[in-house]
């Protein structure tokens, strides 16, 4: 049964009481009308195109509002939206799946999403291209609900991605992850946003990647691009990571519990004038999704998408981006400076023969070595942040690195050998 509920307006809105059926009728009628509206969408949250709020986004939050306290899957939300619009809305169009926290724009609801939150998203939809202030959002809500919200009641405005900040957008290309697992992966992406703040700007996909283009990079089973849809004209703000359940380049998608937990890397494009790439993909072994180390594994894998180990070496045809690897050493100036700040001598050593990670014997428990040490935190060090700066990222917040000491290596039975978990996909040079 669908449950409909709503709270009283905050900030002096006690006298603005209106029947529940009227409020639901307002949102339903607006939704039906706007489904055929010529209005273009505004700032983005949930749909595949992260530059837009669509009617599906509004109604997805409405479905959450109608089912308070119920953890809904992507399919359940899509079914609810389809019923309202009387058309088929696939679960895959909800990437990432909206949750209560994302839909909670207006403060004061003890159960999460309420009607004011849904109206807030609707107001953003009605104002395409406008970054609304809290006061403007409150005014829009009040004009529809005849309420008395103020800017103090607004937790945030529906805005994605936040302009002027570094943003990683995750898309889940199948429906095999639970909400809790998706939240763990989202937290992993946010960890990188804490240490990188420089905005890279938008990148428009010039043309669709051919099927099979993003192969395994390791001689394994080719990874069809059709499994990671990236259509021409897609706008990527900073970095887009598409995530699936199943190891990339694997015939079965799994090697059983333990073994390789995840594989990831960049593919497809260079940003103009940069060695950085805006698109990458990651696959996680379904046999290991319940591993308590999933968060650290995901942070590690997303680091490969950003270029740790995968963009260090030079690329043929791009001589303006020299290799940051010389023999067994990383030679970038910022990475070297940070390595020496921990007491290291010379240049930081990388794993051999494939320099995808820091050398375990030198770096011990550091997050971007090839082994996650069990029973303790695997810190993200300033050396990794320096290497990101050498790659071309800006706004590195070194104070947000984890406490770390060189050489703290422990060999424990529960250590996770990440193995050859980095994919170096080919670079696509679009036609002029």
Short mmCIF file of C-alpha atoms in Angstrom, two decimals:
data_model
loop_
_atom_site.label_atom_id
_atom_site.label_comp_id
_atom_site.label_asym_id
_atom_site.label_seq_id
_atom_site.Cartn_x
_atom_site.Cartn_y
_atom_site.Cartn_z
CA UNK A 1 0.00 0.00 0.00
CA UNK A 2 1.23 3.49 -0.84
CA UNK A 3 1.39 5.72 2.21
CA UNK A 4 1.00 9.48 1.79
CA UNK A 5 2.10 11.83 4.52
CA UNK A 6 3.22 15.39 5.01
CA UNK A 7 4.37 17.67 7.77
CA UNK A 8 3.30 21.16 8.76
CA UNK A 9 5.27 24.01 7.15
CA UNK A 10 8.18 25.25 9.25
CA UNK A 11 9.10 28.77 10.32
CA UNK A 12 5.71 30.05 11.30
CA UNK A 13 3.75 27.99 8.81
CA UNK A 14 1.40 26.43 11.35
CA UNK A 15 -1.51 28.49 10.03
CA UNK A 16 -0.90 27.45 6.43
CA UNK A 17 -2.82 24.21 6.77
CA UNK A 18 -4.11 22.59 3.60
CA UNK A 19 -5.67 19.17 3.10
CA UNK A 20 -3.39 16.29 2.26
CA UNK A 21 -5.49 15.33 -0.74
CA UNK A 22 -5.17 18.86 -2.11
CA UNK A 23 -1.41 18.90 -1.74
CA UNK A 24 -1.07 15.53 -3.45
CA UNK A 25 -3.47 16.64 -6.18
CA UNK A 26 -1.32 19.72 -6.79
CA UNK A 27 1.84 17.71 -7.26
CA UNK A 28 0.08 15.09 -9.37
CA UNK A 29 -1.51 17.64 -11.70
CA UNK A 30 1.69 19.59 -12.00
CA UNK A 31 3.54 16.38 -12.77
CA UNK A 32 1.10 15.33 -15.47
CA UNK A 33 1.14 18.76 -17.08
CA UNK A 34 4.89 19.18 -16.88
CA UNK A 35 5.46 15.80 -18.48
CA UNK A 36 4.39 17.50 -21.71
CA UNK A 37 5.87 20.89 -20.89
CA UNK A 38 8.34 22.60 -23.26
CA UNK A 39 10.40 23.65 -20.25
CA UNK A 40 13.98 22.46 -20.37
CA UNK A 41 15.33 20.82 -17.22
CA UNK A 42 17.38 22.76 -14.68
CA UNK A 43 20.37 21.83 -12.51
CA UNK A 44 20.93 18.01 -12.23
CA UNK A 45 20.69 15.15 -9.67
CA UNK A 46 19.42 11.74 -10.54
CA UNK A 47 19.03 11.10 -14.24
CA UNK A 48 21.64 9.68 -16.59
CA UNK A 49 22.48 13.18 -17.78
CA UNK A 50 24.00 14.80 -14.68
CA UNK A 51 23.30 18.30 -16.01
CA UNK A 52 19.50 18.03 -15.74
CA UNK A 53 16.63 17.70 -13.30
CA UNK A 54 13.84 15.92 -15.13
CA UNK A 55 10.25 15.10 -14.30
CA UNK A 56 11.37 11.55 -13.54
CA UNK A 57 13.67 12.97 -10.84
CA UNK A 58 10.79 14.88 -9.25
CA UNK A 59 8.51 11.87 -9.28
CA UNK A 60 11.26 9.57 -7.97
CA UNK A 61 11.41 11.71 -4.83
CA UNK A 62 7.60 11.70 -4.73
CA UNK A 63 7.66 7.88 -4.65
CA UNK A 64 10.09 8.00 -1.71
CA UNK A 65 7.78 10.51 0.00
CA UNK A 66 4.83 8.14 -0.46
CA UNK A 67 6.74 5.28 1.19
CA UNK A 68 8.34 6.71 4.35
CA UNK A 69 10.93 4.53 6.01
CA UNK A 70 10.91 1.92 3.23
CA UNK A 71 14.28 1.29 1.48
CA UNK A 72 13.23 1.13 -2.18
CA UNK A 73 15.24 -0.42 -4.98
CA UNK A 74 15.74 1.23 -8.35
CA UNK A 75 13.10 -1.10 -9.84
CA UNK A 76 10.54 -0.23 -7.16
CA UNK A 77 11.08 3.50 -7.66
CA UNK A 78 10.89 3.12 -11.43
CA UNK A 79 7.65 1.13 -11.08
CA UNK A 80 6.15 3.91 -8.95
CA UNK A 81 7.19 6.62 -11.42
CA UNK A 82 5.86 4.54 -14.33
CA UNK A 83 2.47 4.23 -12.61
CA UNK A 84 2.19 8.01 -12.19
CA UNK A 85 3.24 8.84 -15.76
CA UNK A 86 1.44 5.84 -17.30
CA UNK A 87 4.53 4.98 -19.29
CA UNK A 88 7.45 2.59 -18.84
CA UNK A 89 10.37 4.16 -16.97
CA UNK A 90 13.30 1.69 -16.85
CA UNK A 91 15.18 1.24 -13.59
CA UNK A 92 18.42 1.94 -15.46
CA UNK A 93 17.32 5.57 -15.94
CA UNK A 94 17.81 6.13 -12.19
CA UNK A 95 21.58 6.45 -11.97
CA UNK A 96 22.41 6.80 -9.18
CA UNK A 97 19.27 5.63 -7.40
CA UNK A 98 17.87 8.58 -5.42
CA UNK A 99 17.74 8.06 -1.67
CA UNK A 100 16.10 9.86 1.24
CA UNK A 101 19.17 11.96 1.97
CA UNK A 102 19.41 13.20 -1.62
CA UNK A 103 15.72 14.09 -1.75
CA UNK A 104 15.72 15.90 1.62
CA UNK A 105 16.10 19.56 0.62
CA UNK A 106 13.98 21.23 3.31
CA UNK A 107 14.85 20.88 7.01
CA UNK A 108 12.48 19.65 9.68
CA UNK A 109 11.13 16.32 8.52
CA UNK A 110 11.86 13.59 11.10
CA UNK A 111 11.24 10.82 8.56
CA UNK A 112 13.20 12.23 5.61
CA UNK A 113 11.38 13.22 2.42
CA UNK A 114 8.16 15.21 2.63
CA UNK A 115 6.04 17.21 0.19
CA UNK A 116 8.10 20.39 0.60
CA UNK A 117 11.18 18.46 -0.55
CA UNK A 118 9.36 17.22 -3.65
CA UNK A 119 8.15 20.75 -4.42
CA UNK A 120 11.73 22.04 -4.00
CA UNK A 121 12.88 19.70 -6.77
CA UNK A 122 9.91 20.73 -8.87
CA UNK A 123 10.88 24.39 -8.47
CA UNK A 124 14.35 23.59 -9.80
CA UNK A 125 12.76 21.78 -12.75
CA UNK A 126 10.66 24.85 -13.51
CA UNK A 127 13.72 27.13 -13.58
CA UNK A 128 16.04 25.67 -16.23
CA UNK A 129 19.62 26.90 -16.15
CA UNK A 130 19.14 28.83 -12.90
CA UNK A 131 21.21 28.11 -9.78
CA UNK A 132 18.63 28.98 -7.12
CA UNK A 133 19.49 30.52 -3.76
CA UNK A 134 17.85 29.13 -0.59
CA UNK A 135 15.65 32.24 -0.44
CA UNK A 136 14.49 31.74 -4.04
CA UNK A 137 13.81 28.09 -3.44
CA UNK A 138 11.77 28.88 -0.31
CA UNK A 139 9.80 31.50 -2.26
CA UNK A 140 9.01 28.96 -4.98
CA UNK A 141 7.86 26.39 -2.45
CA UNK A 142 5.65 28.94 -0.70
CA UNK A 143 4.02 30.05 -3.96
CA UNK A 144 2.87 26.47 -4.63
CA UNK A 145 2.06 25.30 -1.10
CA UNK A 146 0.86 28.63 0.36
CA UNK A 147 3.32 28.06 3.20
CA UNK A 148 5.84 30.19 5.11
CA UNK A 149 9.20 28.54 4.61
CA UNK A 150 12.26 30.77 4.84
CA UNK A 151 15.81 30.33 3.61
CA UNK A 152 16.71 29.05 7.10
CA UNK A 153 14.54 26.00 6.41
CA UNK A 154 16.43 25.04 3.25
CA UNK A 155 19.09 22.38 3.77
CA UNK A 156 20.43 22.84 0.24
CA UNK A 157 19.23 23.59 -3.26
CA UNK A 158 18.85 20.88 -5.93
CA UNK A 159 22.17 21.43 -7.68
CA UNK A 160 24.34 18.79 -9.27
CA UNK A 161 27.14 19.08 -9.93
CA UNK A 162 28.11 21.97 -7.63
CA UNK A 163 29.74 24.53 -9.88
CA UNK A 164 33.34 25.47 -9.20
CA UNK A 165 34.09 22.24 -7.31
CA UNK A 166 35.65 18.95 -8.31
CA UNK A 167 32.91 16.36 -8.73
CA UNK A 168 32.86 12.62 -9.32
CA UNK A 169 29.57 11.27 -10.65
CA UNK A 170 28.87 7.56 -10.24
CA UNK A 171 26.46 5.69 -12.48
CA UNK A 172 25.41 2.14 -11.70
CA UNK A 173 24.83 0.43 -15.03
CA UNK A 174 22.99 -2.57 -13.61
CA UNK A 175 20.54 -3.14 -10.76
CA UNK A 176 22.66 -5.60 -8.80
CA UNK A 177 23.95 -3.36 -6.01
CA UNK A 178 21.93 -2.84 -2.85
CA UNK A 179 21.24 0.69 -1.63
CA UNK A 180 23.77 0.15 1.16
CA UNK A 181 26.45 -0.97 -1.32
CA UNK A 182 25.73 2.02 -3.56
CA UNK A 183 26.11 4.30 -0.55
CA UNK A 184 29.50 2.74 0.25
CA UNK A 185 30.69 3.41 -3.30
CA UNK A 186 29.33 6.97 -3.17
CA UNK A 187 31.29 7.51 0.05
CA UNK A 188 34.42 6.31 -1.75
CA UNK A 189 33.91 8.92 -4.47
CA UNK A 190 33.36 11.64 -1.85
CA UNK A 191 36.73 10.72 -0.28
CA UNK A 192 38.52 11.84 -3.43
CA UNK A 193 36.43 15.02 -3.53
CA UNK A 194 37.78 15.85 -0.06
CA UNK A 195 41.36 15.99 -1.34
CA UNK A 196 40.81 17.35 -4.89
CA UNK A 197 38.90 20.62 -5.12
CA UNK A 198 40.00 22.20 -8.41
CA UNK A 199 37.16 22.22 -10.95
CA UNK A 200 38.12 20.68 -14.29
CA UNK A 201 35.02 22.03 -16.05
CA UNK A 202 32.61 20.28 -18.37
CA UNK A 203 33.57 17.87 -21.13
CA UNK A 204 31.18 17.02 -23.97
CA UNK A 205 31.50 13.51 -25.38
CA UNK A 206 32.33 14.08 -29.07
CA UNK A 207 31.12 10.71 -30.31
CA UNK A 208 30.02 7.37 -28.95
CA UNK A 209 32.72 4.86 -28.12
CA UNK A 210 32.62 1.89 -30.53
CA UNK A 211 31.54 -1.42 -29.03
CA UNK A 212 34.53 -3.28 -27.65
CA UNK A 213 36.67 -0.16 -27.57
CA UNK A 214 37.36 -0.18 -23.83
CA UNK A 215 38.96 -3.61 -23.77
CA UNK A 216 40.50 -5.16 -20.67
CA UNK A 217 43.96 -3.72 -21.30
CA UNK A 218 45.35 -6.95 -19.86
CA UNK A 219 44.73 -9.47 -22.60
CA UNK A 220 41.53 -10.66 -20.98
CA UNK A 221 37.98 -10.79 -22.24
CA UNK A 222 37.11 -7.56 -24.11
CA UNK A 223 34.85 -5.14 -22.29
CA UNK A 224 32.10 -4.04 -24.70
CA UNK A 225 31.40 -0.33 -24.63
CA UNK A 226 27.73 -1.20 -24.95
CA UNK A 227 27.91 -2.32 -21.31
CA UNK A 228 29.00 1.22 -20.38
CA UNK A 229 26.81 3.54 -22.48
CA UNK A 230 28.43 6.89 -23.25
CA UNK A 231 26.43 8.61 -26.00
CA UNK A 232 27.66 11.51 -28.09
CA UNK A 233 26.75 14.87 -26.57
CA UNK A 234 26.84 13.59 -22.99
CA UNK A 235 28.16 16.34 -20.72
CA UNK A 236 30.58 15.19 -18.02
CA UNK A 237 31.40 17.53 -15.18
CA UNK A 238 34.93 16.63 -14.03
CA UNK A 239 34.81 12.80 -13.83
CA UNK A 240 32.15 10.19 -14.61
CA UNK A 241 32.68 6.63 -13.33
CA UNK A 242 30.31 3.93 -14.54
CA UNK A 243 30.10 0.98 -12.16
CA UNK A 244 28.91 -2.56 -12.71
CA UNK A 245 28.84 -5.78 -10.70
CA UNK A 246 31.36 -8.14 -12.27
CA UNK A 247 35.10 -8.00 -12.77
CA UNK A 248 36.06 -6.20 -15.95
CA UNK A 249 37.76 -8.35 -18.55
CA UNK A 250 36.57 -11.56 -16.89
CA UNK A 251 34.64 -14.25 -18.71
CA UNK A 252 32.57 -15.04 -15.61
CA UNK A 253 32.74 -11.69 -13.77
CA UNK A 254 34.04 -13.31 -10.60
CA UNK A 255 36.98 -15.25 -9.25
CA UNK A 256 35.15 -16.26 -6.08
CA UNK A 257 35.54 -14.84 -2.54
CA UNK A 258 38.90 -13.20 -1.94
CA UNK A 259 41.04 -12.95 -5.04
CA UNK A 260 40.49 -9.78 -7.04
CA UNK A 261 37.82 -7.60 -5.45
CA UNK A 262 37.60 -4.87 -8.07
CA UNK A 263 39.09 -3.63 -11.34
CA UNK A 264 38.96 -0.06 -12.62
CA UNK A 265 40.59 2.49 -14.86
CA UNK A 266 40.08 5.39 -17.29
CA UNK A 267 39.13 4.96 -20.93
CA UNK A 268 38.16 6.90 -23.99
CA UNK A 269 39.31 10.48 -24.05
CA UNK A 270 41.88 12.99 -23.00
CA UNK A 271 40.64 16.39 -21.93
CA UNK A 272 41.92 18.98 -24.44
CA UNK A 273 45.46 20.01 -23.52
CA UNK A 274 45.58 17.64 -20.55
CA UNK A 275 46.65 14.10 -19.74
CA UNK A 276 43.51 13.74 -17.57
CA UNK A 277 40.55 11.72 -18.77
CA UNK A 278 36.92 12.52 -17.85
CA UNK A 279 35.54 8.98 -18.10
CA UNK A 280 36.31 5.68 -16.41
CA UNK A 281 34.71 2.46 -15.34
CA UNK A 282 34.87 0.03 -12.45
CA UNK A 283 33.71 -3.51 -11.83
CA UNK A 284 33.38 -5.22 -8.45
CA UNK A 285 33.35 -8.96 -7.83
CA UNK A 286 29.84 -10.01 -6.70
CA UNK A 287 31.45 -12.60 -4.40
CA UNK A 288 33.16 -9.82 -2.43
CA UNK A 289 30.47 -7.13 -2.13
CA UNK A 290 29.92 -8.04 1.53
CA UNK A 291 33.63 -7.73 2.32
CA UNK A 292 34.08 -5.21 5.18
CA UNK A 293 36.96 -3.68 3.20
CA UNK A 294 34.65 -2.68 0.32
CA UNK A 295 34.97 1.04 1.10
CA UNK A 296 38.77 1.01 1.00
CA UNK A 297 38.74 -1.19 -2.10
CA UNK A 298 36.41 1.28 -3.84
CA UNK A 299 38.52 4.31 -2.88
CA UNK A 300 41.57 2.46 -4.23
CA UNK A 301 39.85 1.51 -7.50
CA UNK A 302 38.50 5.01 -8.10
CA UNK A 303 42.06 6.26 -7.58
CA UNK A 304 43.03 4.22 -10.65
CA UNK A 305 40.22 5.89 -12.63
CA UNK A 306 41.65 9.29 -11.64
CA UNK A 307 45.03 8.22 -13.00
CA UNK A 308 47.00 6.74 -10.09
CA UNK A 309 49.16 4.15 -11.84
CA UNK A 310 47.08 4.26 -15.02
CA UNK A 311 48.10 7.69 -16.36
CA UNK A 312 51.65 7.83 -15.01
CA UNK A 313 53.33 6.48 -18.13
CA UNK A 314 53.49 8.38 -21.41
CA UNK A 315 51.07 7.63 -24.23
CA UNK A 316 52.20 7.09 -27.81
CA UNK A 317 50.99 9.89 -30.04
CA UNK A 318 50.92 12.33 -27.12
CA UNK A 319 54.57 13.42 -26.72
CA UNK A 320 53.55 16.58 -24.85
CA UNK A 321 52.74 14.41 -21.83
CA UNK A 322 56.02 12.78 -20.82
CA UNK A 323 56.09 9.74 -18.60
CA UNK A 324 56.13 10.30 -14.84
CA UNK A 325 57.86 6.91 -14.46
CA UNK A 326 61.56 6.35 -14.96
CA UNK A 327 62.65 2.79 -14.30
CA UNK A 328 61.23 1.78 -10.94
CA UNK A 329 60.62 5.32 -9.74
CA UNK A 330 57.96 8.04 -9.91
CA UNK A 331 59.72 11.25 -10.98
CA UNK A 332 56.96 13.86 -10.64
CA UNK A 333 58.17 16.83 -8.59
CA UNK A 334 55.17 17.07 -6.25
CA UNK A 335 55.08 13.36 -5.51
CA UNK A 336 58.81 13.39 -4.84
CA UNK A 337 58.54 16.40 -2.52
CA UNK A 338 55.79 14.78 -0.48
CA UNK A 339 57.68 11.48 -0.33
CA UNK A 340 60.71 13.29 1.07
CA UNK A 341 58.51 15.14 3.58
CA UNK A 342 57.87 11.72 5.20
CA UNK A 343 61.61 11.07 5.36
CA UNK A 344 61.95 9.21 2.08
CA UNK A 345 65.13 9.48 0.05
CA UNK A 346 65.16 10.40 -3.64
CA UNK A 347 62.13 9.44 -5.73
CA UNK A 348 59.26 7.22 -4.55
CA UNK A 349 59.52 3.63 -5.78
CA UNK A 350 56.68 2.04 -7.75
CA UNK A 351 55.62 -1.58 -8.11
CA UNK A 352 57.42 -3.67 -10.73
CA UNK A 353 57.11 -4.83 -13.44
CA UNK A 354 53.79 -2.97 -13.87
CA UNK A 355 53.93 0.46 -12.19
CA UNK A 356 50.25 0.62 -11.23
CA UNK A 357 50.88 1.00 -7.47
CA UNK A 358 53.37 2.32 -4.95
CA UNK A 359 55.96 -0.28 -3.95
CA UNK A 360 54.65 -2.23 -0.95
CA UNK A 361 58.07 -2.65 0.68
CA UNK A 362 58.60 1.12 0.76
CA UNK A 363 55.04 2.35 1.38
CA UNK A 364 53.65 -0.42 3.57
CA UNK A 365 50.00 0.24 4.39
CA UNK A 366 49.46 3.19 2.01
CA UNK A 367 46.10 2.93 0.23
CA UNK A 368 47.50 2.89 -3.32
CA UNK A 369 49.88 -0.05 -2.85
CA UNK A 370 48.90 -3.42 -4.31
CA UNK A 371 47.87 -4.83 -0.91
CA UNK A 372 45.28 -3.69 1.60
CA UNK A 373 46.52 -4.54 5.07
CA UNK A 374 43.86 -6.18 7.24
CA UNK A 375 43.01 -5.13 10.76
CA UNK A 376 44.07 -1.52 10.28
CA UNK A 377 43.39 1.60 8.24
CA UNK A 378 45.12 1.90 4.88
CA UNK A 379 45.90 5.64 4.78
CA UNK A 380 45.73 7.95 1.79
CA UNK A 381 49.06 9.78 1.96
CA UNK A 382 50.28 13.15 0.75
CA UNK A 383 52.50 11.30 -1.74
CA UNK A 384 49.42 10.12 -3.62
CA UNK A 385 48.02 13.66 -3.54
CA UNK A 386 51.32 14.99 -4.89
CA UNK A 387 51.16 12.44 -7.71
CA UNK A 388 47.65 13.68 -8.54
CA UNK A 389 48.99 17.23 -8.73
CA UNK A 390 51.76 16.02 -11.03
CA UNK A 391 49.07 14.54 -13.28
CA UNK A 392 47.40 17.94 -13.56
CA UNK A 393 44.74 18.06 -10.83
CA UNK A 394 44.52 21.34 -8.93
CA UNK A 395 43.30 22.42 -5.51
CA UNK A 396 44.86 19.49 -3.67
CA UNK A 397 44.03 19.70 0.05
CA UNK A 398 47.07 18.07 1.63
CA UNK A 399 45.71 18.61 5.12
CA UNK A 400 42.91 16.15 4.28
CA UNK A 401 45.35 13.29 3.74
CA UNK A 402 45.35 10.56 6.39
CA UNK A 403 48.01 10.29 9.12
CA UNK A 404 50.75 8.15 7.61
CA UNK A 405 54.28 6.89 8.19
CA UNK A 406 56.51 5.32 5.56
CA UNK A 407 57.37 1.64 5.77
CA UNK A 408 54.67 0.41 8.12
CA UNK A 409 54.21 -2.95 6.44
CA UNK A 410 52.61 -5.85 8.26
CA UNK A 411 52.13 -9.30 6.75
CA UNK A 412 48.83 -10.56 8.13
CA UNK A 413 46.72 -13.56 7.07
CA UNK A 414 43.76 -11.36 6.14
CA UNK A 415 45.70 -9.03 3.82
CA UNK A 416 43.95 -8.39 0.49
CA UNK A 417 46.18 -8.67 -2.56
CA UNK A 418 44.58 -6.38 -5.12
CA UNK A 419 46.71 -7.88 -7.87
CA UNK A 420 46.41 -6.56 -11.42
CA UNK A 421 43.36 -4.46 -10.68
CA UNK A 422 44.13 -1.47 -12.91
CA UNK A 423 42.87 -1.21 -16.48
CA UNK A 424 44.53 1.14 -18.93
CA UNK A 425 41.99 1.59 -21.67
CA UNK A 426 42.90 3.03 -25.07
CA UNK A 427 42.55 6.71 -25.92
CA UNK A 428 39.90 7.76 -28.39
CA UNK A 429 40.80 10.55 -30.79
CA UNK A 430 37.53 11.97 -32.13
CA UNK A 431 37.11 12.93 -35.73
CA UNK A 432 37.48 16.68 -36.38
#
